[in-house]
């Protein structure tokens, strides 16, 4: 083949690749416009725009949203249509499903370079003022409850992924919808469903059905510690009081609820626990909550613990006190607090 012929073929290839890329760029533009319309436009406008541009729109397009500069979330036109729900919006939701919107699409949430999968149901129903209508819509349109969702290291079940946003009525609806759903299944890290529950009625119901509220996961954490590490709200801890959780419980690393609240910067739970628990209990390395507060350079926790009577001269198994660590780390303000009190 001559050089001229090769050059012509190369130019043609570049030309067609360019057209292909441009067509996809235009498709993205139309999909983004359609995504935005699904939140604010009425049914007639959306129907007309979709059929006028059907082959230029990806109805399951994932639009990237950045939350507070920390979390990347990918939403679809369907999820956007569930906001500010009215009868017209429910009609739009059905139109989208009838034209190929995937109700079972997994949505990725990126946080700290970690990908976690959530269901379209979760992102549509969570904090929605018309929660019951959303639930009924998904059940009516045959949501897949057999899907699993990736969370950091392994997959979790539909119930484990979504039970956080369920009330008792919703849970019973799903159990009736899919009789094969097993509330007694555990995740690969040894957690039962109670580890994921936020609703008190749901928690009590699952306990009545035989789930153990004192269950430990594979790291030796109980539900109390897991809630502290993941939820900055002491209300859920107060609702668990009737199950007589040990406020000074230690996991296999010696981490207590108080230490967990310091490590997770959980002020709400910290303020609840500090009045009830042992302030000076030590973990497997001999470190107290005060030492961890210093290591986290958290003035609030240091001052609060000292004000409640935490002993500042306790040494860990390396022979170091809270003050020693503040000195090693050059934490001048923390040093002043420890010297003063």
XYZ file of C-alpha atoms in Angstrom:
341
model
C 0.000 0.000 0.000
C 1.360 3.396 -1.010
C 2.117 6.096 1.542
C -0.542 8.354 -0.033
C -3.199 5.678 0.344
C -2.199 5.062 3.959
C -2.390 8.797 4.637
C -5.914 8.999 3.138
C -7.094 6.084 5.262
C -5.574 7.654 8.386
C -7.271 10.993 7.661
C -10.623 9.260 7.109
C -10.251 7.329 10.361
C -9.454 10.519 12.274
C -12.455 12.215 10.643
C -14.920 9.481 11.586
C -13.515 9.124 15.109
C -13.924 12.881 15.526
C -17.549 12.712 14.383
C -18.141 9.777 16.748
C -16.691 11.703 19.708
C -18.671 14.830 18.843
C -21.901 12.851 18.580
C -21.343 11.431 22.050
C -20.494 14.874 23.414
C -23.781 16.172 21.990
C -25.585 13.160 23.461
C -24.124 14.027 26.859
C -25.291 17.631 26.472
C -28.834 16.514 25.639
C -28.817 13.969 28.477
C -27.752 16.644 30.971
C -30.499 18.958 29.736
C -33.010 16.128 30.067
C -31.717 15.318 33.572
C -32.304 18.934 34.663
C -35.751 19.037 33.050
C -36.852 15.972 35.007
C -36.784 17.995 38.217
C -38.574 21.159 37.079
C -40.482 20.609 33.829
C -44.023 19.287 33.522
C -45.049 15.996 31.947
C -45.969 17.433 28.529
C -42.643 19.276 28.219
C -40.635 16.205 29.179
C -42.585 13.886 26.881
C -42.152 16.232 23.901
C -38.451 16.862 24.548
C -37.759 13.147 24.952
C -39.497 12.037 21.760
C -38.015 14.958 19.789
C -34.522 13.938 20.909
C -34.943 10.246 21.732
C -31.775 9.066 20.001
C -29.692 11.855 21.508
C -30.659 11.111 25.123
C -29.356 8.460 27.487
C -32.353 7.965 29.785
C -30.086 6.319 32.393
C -27.402 9.013 32.198
C -25.436 9.404 35.440
C -24.956 13.068 36.305
C -22.088 13.783 38.685
C -22.863 15.900 41.755
C -20.215 17.031 44.237
C -21.485 17.376 47.815
C -19.622 19.851 50.030
C -16.403 19.139 48.152
C -16.124 15.726 49.832
C -18.538 13.323 48.192
C -19.173 12.546 44.529
C -22.675 11.270 43.803
C -24.016 10.148 40.436
C -27.734 10.803 39.878
C -30.018 9.747 37.026
C -32.937 11.592 35.389
C -35.300 9.248 37.259
C -33.828 10.110 40.683
C -34.085 13.798 39.809
C -37.752 13.346 38.902
C -38.585 12.043 42.407
C -37.831 15.372 44.078
C -40.699 17.746 44.934
C -43.198 14.976 44.227
C -46.614 15.807 42.780
C -49.131 13.804 40.736
C -47.496 15.183 37.595
C -44.062 14.050 38.773
C -45.356 10.532 39.502
C -46.652 10.518 35.935
C -43.181 11.585 34.774
C -41.565 8.813 36.838
C -43.819 6.241 35.175
C -43.070 7.709 31.746
C -39.336 7.346 32.379
C -39.699 3.724 33.510
C -41.921 2.884 30.542
C -39.221 4.271 28.243
C -36.303 2.385 29.732
C -35.286 4.102 32.978
C -33.698 1.419 35.146
C -35.254 1.306 38.632
C -32.584 -1.170 39.710
C -29.618 0.896 38.596
C -26.805 0.939 41.134
C -25.552 4.428 41.938
C -21.961 4.990 43.048
C -21.136 7.371 45.868
C -17.437 8.237 46.099
C -16.059 9.304 49.477
C -12.372 9.420 50.503
C -11.421 7.569 47.297
C -13.803 4.742 48.238
C -16.685 3.666 46.010
C -19.924 2.568 47.649
C -23.011 1.443 45.763
C -26.522 2.580 46.624
C -29.829 1.610 45.087
C -31.922 3.959 42.991
C -34.632 3.302 45.586
C -32.414 4.539 48.437
C -31.516 7.784 46.671
C -35.115 8.385 45.604
C -36.762 7.641 48.958
C -34.191 9.024 51.415
C -35.415 12.274 53.001
C -38.315 12.415 50.552
C -41.446 14.112 51.904
C -43.511 11.678 49.849
C -41.708 8.599 51.094
C -44.722 6.246 51.085
C -45.593 7.109 47.485
C -41.997 6.392 46.438
C -42.053 3.008 48.200
C -45.357 2.041 46.572
C -44.105 3.146 43.148
C -41.004 0.942 43.322
C -42.964 -2.093 44.497
C -45.605 -1.552 41.806
C -42.834 -1.434 39.181
C -41.163 -4.629 40.409
C -37.994 -3.451 42.132
C -35.316 -6.156 42.244
C -34.793 -7.041 45.917
C -32.226 -9.737 45.111
C -29.498 -7.276 44.131
C -26.468 -6.768 46.337
C -24.505 -3.547 46.789
C -20.770 -3.007 47.145
C -19.717 -1.349 50.403
C -15.964 -0.796 50.825
C -14.866 -4.448 50.980
C -17.820 -6.681 50.109
C -21.424 -6.805 48.927
C -24.369 -6.374 51.272
C -27.977 -7.412 50.704
C -30.877 -5.265 49.535
C -32.257 -5.118 53.083
C -28.906 -4.237 54.671
C -28.350 -1.528 52.053
C -31.786 0.048 52.388
C -33.138 -0.695 55.870
C -31.585 2.511 57.216
C -34.324 4.510 55.494
C -37.164 2.074 56.232
C -39.878 2.415 58.826
C -41.700 -0.672 60.083
C -44.543 -0.288 57.598
C -42.069 -0.155 54.690
C -40.118 -3.173 55.924
C -43.319 -5.219 56.158
C -44.318 -4.113 52.643
C -41.034 -5.404 51.238
C -41.242 -8.653 53.210
C -44.720 -9.197 51.778
C -43.571 -8.209 48.269
C -40.673 -10.693 48.327
C -41.321 -13.542 50.724
C -37.800 -14.874 50.138
C -36.186 -11.861 51.819
C -34.419 -13.188 54.901
C -34.137 -10.781 57.821
C -31.698 -13.148 59.545
C -28.999 -13.005 56.867
C -25.680 -11.512 57.993
C -23.059 -9.591 56.023
C -19.585 -11.020 55.441
C -18.175 -8.984 58.338
C -20.607 -10.610 60.772
C -23.215 -7.847 61.044
C -26.899 -8.669 61.331
C -29.590 -6.258 60.121
C -29.713 -4.472 63.482
C -26.327 -2.881 62.726
C -27.947 -0.954 59.846
C -31.276 0.060 61.439
C -32.147 3.618 62.494
C -35.860 3.312 63.234
C -36.703 2.240 66.799
C -39.836 0.314 65.781
C -37.879 -1.607 63.148
C -35.152 -2.381 65.683
C -37.673 -3.692 68.233
C -39.502 -5.726 65.573
C -36.291 -7.429 64.421
C -35.365 -8.252 68.019
C -38.831 -9.777 68.487
C -38.208 -11.819 65.335
C -35.077 -13.305 66.886
C -32.168 -11.020 65.976
C -29.612 -10.569 68.743
C -29.095 -6.919 69.806
C -25.853 -7.917 71.570
C -24.365 -9.433 68.400
C -20.685 -8.660 67.728
C -19.255 -8.248 64.239
C -15.984 -9.854 63.141
C -13.974 -6.973 64.640
C -15.645 -7.462 67.999
C -17.735 -4.297 67.657
C -21.236 -4.199 69.056
C -24.069 -2.168 67.563
C -23.431 0.660 70.026
C -19.883 1.256 68.733
C -20.872 0.919 65.064
C -23.582 3.558 65.503
C -21.071 5.910 67.133
C -18.554 5.446 64.314
C -21.152 6.076 61.609
C -23.837 8.365 63.036
C -23.353 11.774 64.611
C -26.612 11.588 66.544
C -27.029 10.425 70.144
C -30.786 9.907 69.741
C -30.266 6.401 68.416
C -28.092 5.562 71.440
C -30.813 6.698 73.825
C -33.341 4.436 72.125
C -31.048 1.455 72.788
C -30.929 2.011 76.556
C -33.625 -0.580 77.212
C -31.330 -3.264 75.802
C -28.803 -2.547 78.567
C -25.749 -2.001 76.407
C -22.528 -1.824 78.419
C -21.389 1.792 78.158
C -17.806 0.645 78.869
C -17.853 -2.242 76.377
C -14.532 -2.958 74.612
C -14.099 -4.403 71.136
C -11.188 -6.741 70.420
C -8.830 -3.750 70.166
C -10.029 -2.362 73.487
C -11.910 0.507 71.825
C -14.802 1.720 73.984
C -17.840 3.791 72.949
C -16.169 6.869 74.466
C -12.921 6.318 72.559
C -14.916 5.586 69.380
C -16.744 8.911 69.720
C -13.395 10.731 69.995
C -11.872 8.894 67.019
C -14.906 9.655 64.845
C -15.189 13.282 66.059
C -18.738 12.485 67.137
C -19.642 15.272 69.580
C -23.281 14.292 69.968
C -22.482 10.738 71.080
C -19.440 11.890 73.057
C -21.560 14.260 75.162
C -24.046 11.474 75.838
C -21.408 8.880 76.820
C -19.067 11.056 78.900
C -21.758 11.467 81.571
C -22.319 7.713 81.867
C -19.066 5.938 81.052
C -15.632 5.465 82.609
C -13.504 8.367 81.366
C -10.207 6.671 82.172
C -10.720 3.191 80.757
C -7.820 2.114 78.518
C -7.631 0.249 75.218
C -5.250 -2.614 74.378
C -2.374 -0.128 73.977
C -3.120 1.507 77.310
C -4.467 4.667 75.691
C -7.362 6.576 77.227
C -9.960 8.743 75.521
C -7.935 11.784 76.647
C -4.788 10.503 74.959
C -6.761 9.923 71.750
C -8.258 13.410 71.999
C -4.697 14.773 72.092
C -3.588 12.561 69.194
C -6.559 13.902 67.208
C -5.589 17.476 68.202
C -9.161 18.042 69.357
C -9.351 20.853 71.904
C -13.073 20.354 72.473
C -12.676 16.744 73.591
C -9.566 17.489 75.668
C -11.277 20.313 77.557
C -14.523 18.361 77.996
C -12.787 15.247 79.329
C -10.700 17.249 81.771
C -13.765 19.187 82.931
C -15.561 15.883 83.593
C -12.648 14.619 85.673
C -10.510 12.575 83.276
C -7.091 11.777 84.777
C -4.398 13.417 82.667
C -1.357 11.614 84.094
C -2.306 8.075 83.023
C 0.470 6.476 80.974
C -0.122 4.148 78.035
C 1.944 0.985 77.578
C 4.706 3.034 75.920
C 4.968 5.018 79.141
C 3.532 8.205 77.632
C 0.860 10.531 79.021
C -1.501 12.822 77.145
C 0.892 15.699 77.822
C 3.844 13.713 76.445
C 2.005 13.217 73.165
C 1.021 16.879 72.956
C 4.689 17.770 73.387
C 5.869 15.211 70.813
C 3.391 16.546 68.274
C 4.088 20.216 68.997
C 0.497 20.946 70.003
C 1.109 24.162 71.921
C -2.536 24.993 72.663
C -3.253 21.468 73.906
C -0.145 21.632 76.110
C -1.414 24.859 77.699
C -4.800 23.266 78.420
C -3.196 20.199 80.012
C -0.875 22.352 82.125
C -3.633 24.704 83.236
C -6.143 22.147 84.465
